[in-house]
């Protein structure tokens, strides 16, 4: 792990002074109300004590099954939904402590690309106005200057000037996602949450959009939190990968390390499900039994123990800490920790 300005890495996730974003013990619970007085009777533990960092200029992939909390993490970081507790420190500013004006100013540097580009665009507004709306909100009153900035951004994502006057329904899914990217880039942000930006697109279009995102990252010095459930996509674009399960981060490591030598059984199961490009080759599948536990009442101990083929008695009663088991490789697994200790001893 690199260490700059003499700042020591955090024991939690290896954060350093080179980090643009630090998430510390993030919690987001949704109340379930019931009864005549609509009292809170339970909590949906969507995100439960998650910590990680994103370095300047890198792409951190965040993966997991549907409902694991990855999208909630992205939206909570941006304060699109309020957190229950925890800290988000962006560019040395504590996001959750900012007032309205300070948060508005910070939004220029923190943007999001939504999963469904069609529902995120106003169907009654030409896309040129949609892309330029953020510029207007943040003080660019000159119409010609704003139009020039919009045209430049549309061309940058592979669209033409005449597209600015068209409406969202006149575009294909891939074109609409390019519009979403242009809108996120219009304010020249430092950080973008990419919330499953290619999951609704055809495979050939996915590759075009992913390559566009990589080119834009290089040209504009962007930092991405890339949320996805497709591990092949994550492998293509990410520098590091975090794996979530039922609201918890269970593994975090550099991309090559996590794909070559995963430590957590859940990560191993996800990787074993990736199709092989050569039909003559077969991968040893790790089939998980049972259903994903409810985030309303997650299992005690390790949340994965109800489906884990390697679980021991300790896994049922004690929650494993999320810690560095190998250099730069973090995981929360009693079995993996014991195996590494034996190998080292």
Coordinates of N, CA and C in Angstrom, one line a residue, residues 210-290:
X210 N -18.4 0.9 -21.7 CA -17.3 0.7 -20.8 C -16.0 1.3 -21.3
X211 N -15.7 1.1 -22.6 CA -14.5 1.7 -23.2 C -14.6 3.3 -23.2
X212 N -15.8 3.8 -23.4 CA -16.0 5.2 -23.3 C -15.7 5.7 -21.9
X213 N -16.2 5.0 -20.9 CA -16.0 5.4 -19.5 C -14.5 5.4 -19.2
X214 N -13.8 4.4 -19.7 CA -12.3 4.3 -19.4 C -11.6 5.5 -20.1
X215 N -12.0 5.8 -21.4 CA -11.4 6.9 -22.1 C -11.6 8.2 -21.3
X216 N -12.8 8.4 -20.9 CA -13.2 9.7 -20.2 C -12.4 9.8 -18.8
X217 N -12.2 8.6 -18.2 CA -11.5 8.6 -16.9 C -10.0 9.1 -17.2
X218 N -9.5 8.6 -18.3 CA -8.1 9.0 -18.6 C -8.0 10.5 -19.0
X219 N -9.0 11.0 -19.7 CA -9.0 12.4 -20.2 C -9.3 13.4 -19.2
X220 N -10.2 13.1 -18.2 CA -10.7 14.0 -17.3 C -10.2 13.7 -15.8
X221 N -9.3 12.7 -15.7 CA -8.8 12.4 -14.3 C -9.9 12.0 -13.4
X222 N -10.9 11.2 -13.8 CA -12.0 10.8 -13.0 C -11.7 9.7 -12.1
X223 N -12.5 9.6 -11.0 CA -12.5 8.5 -10.0 C -13.9 7.9 -10.0
X224 N -14.0 6.6 -10.1 CA -15.3 5.9 -10.2 C -15.5 5.0 -9.0
X225 N -16.7 4.9 -8.6 CA -17.3 3.8 -7.8 C -18.2 3.1 -8.8
X226 N -17.8 1.9 -9.2 CA -18.5 1.2 -10.3 C -19.3 0.1 -9.7
X227 N -20.7 0.2 -9.6 CA -21.5 -0.8 -9.0 C -22.1 -1.7 -10.1
X228 N -22.0 -3.0 -9.9 CA -22.4 -4.0 -10.9 C -22.6 -5.3 -10.2
X229 N -23.3 -6.2 -11.0 CA -23.5 -7.6 -10.5 C -22.8 -8.5 -11.5
X230 N -22.3 -8.0 -12.7 CA -21.7 -8.8 -13.7 C -20.2 -8.7 -13.4
X231 N -19.6 -9.8 -13.0 CA -18.2 -9.8 -12.6 C -17.3 -9.7 -13.9
X232 N -17.7 -10.1 -15.0 CA -16.9 -9.9 -16.2 C -16.7 -8.4 -16.5
X233 N -17.8 -7.6 -16.3 CA -17.7 -6.2 -16.5 C -16.8 -5.6 -15.5
X234 N -16.9 -6.0 -14.3 CA -16.1 -5.4 -13.2 C -14.6 -5.7 -13.4
X235 N -14.3 -6.9 -13.9 CA -13.0 -7.3 -14.2 C -12.4 -6.4 -15.3
X236 N -13.2 -6.0 -16.3 CA -12.7 -5.2 -17.4 C -12.4 -3.8 -17.0
X237 N -13.1 -3.2 -16.0 CA -13.0 -1.8 -15.8 C -12.4 -1.4 -14.4
X238 N -12.3 -2.3 -13.5 CA -12.0 -2.0 -12.1 C -10.5 -2.1 -11.8
X239 N -10.0 -1.3 -10.9 CA -8.6 -1.5 -10.4 C -8.6 -2.3 -9.1
X240 N -9.6 -2.1 -8.3 CA -9.9 -2.9 -7.1 C -11.3 -3.3 -7.0
X241 N -11.6 -4.4 -6.3 CA -13.0 -4.9 -6.3 C -13.4 -5.1 -4.8
X242 N -14.6 -4.7 -4.5 CA -15.2 -5.0 -3.2 C -16.4 -5.8 -3.4
X243 N -16.6 -6.8 -2.5 CA -17.7 -7.8 -2.6 C -18.6 -7.6 -1.4
X244 N -19.9 -7.4 -1.6 CA -20.9 -7.2 -0.5 C -21.8 -8.4 -0.5
X245 N -22.3 -8.7 0.8 CA -23.2 -9.7 1.0 C -24.1 -9.3 2.2
X246 N -25.4 -9.2 1.9 CA -26.4 -8.8 2.9 C -26.0 -7.7 3.8
X247 N -25.6 -6.6 3.1 CA -25.3 -5.3 3.8 C -23.9 -5.2 4.3
X248 N -23.1 -6.2 4.2 CA -21.7 -6.2 4.7 C -20.7 -6.3 3.6
X249 N -19.6 -5.7 3.8 CA -18.4 -5.9 2.9 C -17.7 -7.2 3.3
X250 N -17.5 -8.2 2.4 CA -16.9 -9.4 2.9 C -15.5 -9.6 2.3
X251 N -15.2 -8.8 1.2 CA -13.8 -8.9 0.6 C -13.5 -7.7 -0.2
X252 N -12.3 -7.3 -0.1 CA -11.8 -6.1 -0.9 C -10.3 -6.3 -1.2
X253 N -10.0 -6.2 -2.5 CA -8.6 -6.5 -3.0 C -8.4 -5.9 -4.3
X254 N -7.1 -5.8 -4.8 CA -6.9 -5.5 -6.2 C -7.5 -6.5 -7.1
X255 N -7.9 -6.0 -8.3 CA -8.7 -6.8 -9.2 C -8.0 -8.1 -9.5
X256 N -6.7 -8.1 -9.9 CA -6.0 -9.3 -10.3 C -6.0 -10.3 -9.2
X257 N -5.8 -9.8 -8.0 CA -5.6 -10.6 -6.8 C -6.9 -11.3 -6.5
X258 N -8.0 -10.6 -6.6 CA -9.3 -11.1 -6.2 C -9.8 -12.1 -7.2
X259 N -9.5 -12.0 -8.5 CA -9.9 -12.9 -9.5 C -9.0 -14.1 -9.5
X260 N -7.7 -14.0 -9.1 CA -6.8 -15.1 -9.2 C -6.8 -15.9 -7.9
X261 N -7.0 -15.2 -6.7 CA -6.9 -15.9 -5.4 C -7.9 -15.3 -4.5
X262 N -9.2 -15.6 -4.7 CA -10.2 -15.0 -3.7 C -10.1 -15.8 -2.4
X263 N -10.4 -15.0 -1.3 CA -10.3 -15.6 0.0 C -11.6 -16.0 0.6
X264 N -12.7 -15.2 0.3 CA -14.0 -15.5 0.9 C -14.8 -16.5 0.1
X265 N -15.4 -17.5 0.7 CA -16.2 -18.5 0.0 C -17.3 -17.9 -0.9
X266 N -17.9 -16.7 -0.5 CA -18.9 -16.1 -1.3 C -18.3 -15.6 -2.6
X267 N -17.1 -15.0 -2.5 CA -16.4 -14.5 -3.7 C -16.1 -15.7 -4.6
X268 N -15.7 -16.8 -4.1 CA -15.3 -17.9 -4.9 C -16.6 -18.5 -5.6
X269 N -17.7 -18.4 -4.9 CA -18.9 -18.9 -5.6 C -19.3 -18.0 -6.7
X270 N -19.2 -16.7 -6.5 CA -19.5 -15.7 -7.6 C -18.6 -15.9 -8.8
X271 N -17.3 -16.1 -8.5 CA -16.3 -16.3 -9.6 C -16.6 -17.6 -10.4
X272 N -17.0 -18.6 -9.7 CA -17.2 -19.9 -10.3 C -18.4 -19.9 -11.3
X273 N -19.3 -18.9 -11.1 CA -20.4 -18.8 -12.0 C -20.2 -18.0 -13.3
X274 N -19.0 -17.4 -13.4 CA -18.7 -16.7 -14.7 C -18.5 -17.7 -15.8
X275 N -19.2 -17.5 -16.9 CA -19.1 -18.4 -18.1 C -17.7 -18.4 -18.7
X276 N -17.3 -19.6 -19.1 CA -16.0 -19.7 -19.8 C -16.1 -19.3 -21.2
X277 N -15.2 -18.5 -21.8 CA -15.4 -18.1 -23.2 C -15.1 -19.3 -24.2
X278 N -14.3 -20.3 -23.7 CA -14.1 -21.5 -24.5 C -15.0 -22.6 -24.1
X279 N -16.0 -23.0 -24.9 CA -16.9 -24.0 -24.5 C -16.3 -25.4 -24.2
X280 N -15.1 -25.7 -24.6 CA -14.5 -27.0 -24.4 C -13.9 -27.0 -23.0
X281 N -13.8 -25.9 -22.3 CA -13.2 -25.8 -21.0 C -14.4 -25.8 -20.0
X282 N -14.2 -26.4 -18.8 CA -15.2 -26.4 -17.8 C -14.6 -25.8 -16.5
X283 N -15.4 -25.1 -15.8 CA -15.0 -24.5 -14.5 C -15.6 -25.3 -13.4
X284 N -14.9 -25.5 -12.3 CA -15.5 -26.1 -11.1 C -16.5 -25.2 -10.5
X285 N -17.8 -25.5 -10.6 CA -18.8 -24.7 -10.0 C -18.9 -24.9 -8.5
X286 N -19.2 -23.8 -7.8 CA -19.5 -23.9 -6.4 C -20.9 -23.5 -6.2
X287 N -21.8 -24.4 -6.1 CA -23.3 -24.2 -6.1 C -23.7 -23.9 -4.6
X288 N -24.2 -22.7 -4.4 CA -24.7 -22.3 -3.1 C -26.1 -22.9 -2.8
X289 N -26.3 -23.4 -1.6 CA -27.6 -23.9 -1.2 C -28.4 -22.9 -0.5
X290 N -29.7 -23.0 -0.6 CA -30.5 -22.0 0.2 C -30.6 -20.7 -0.4

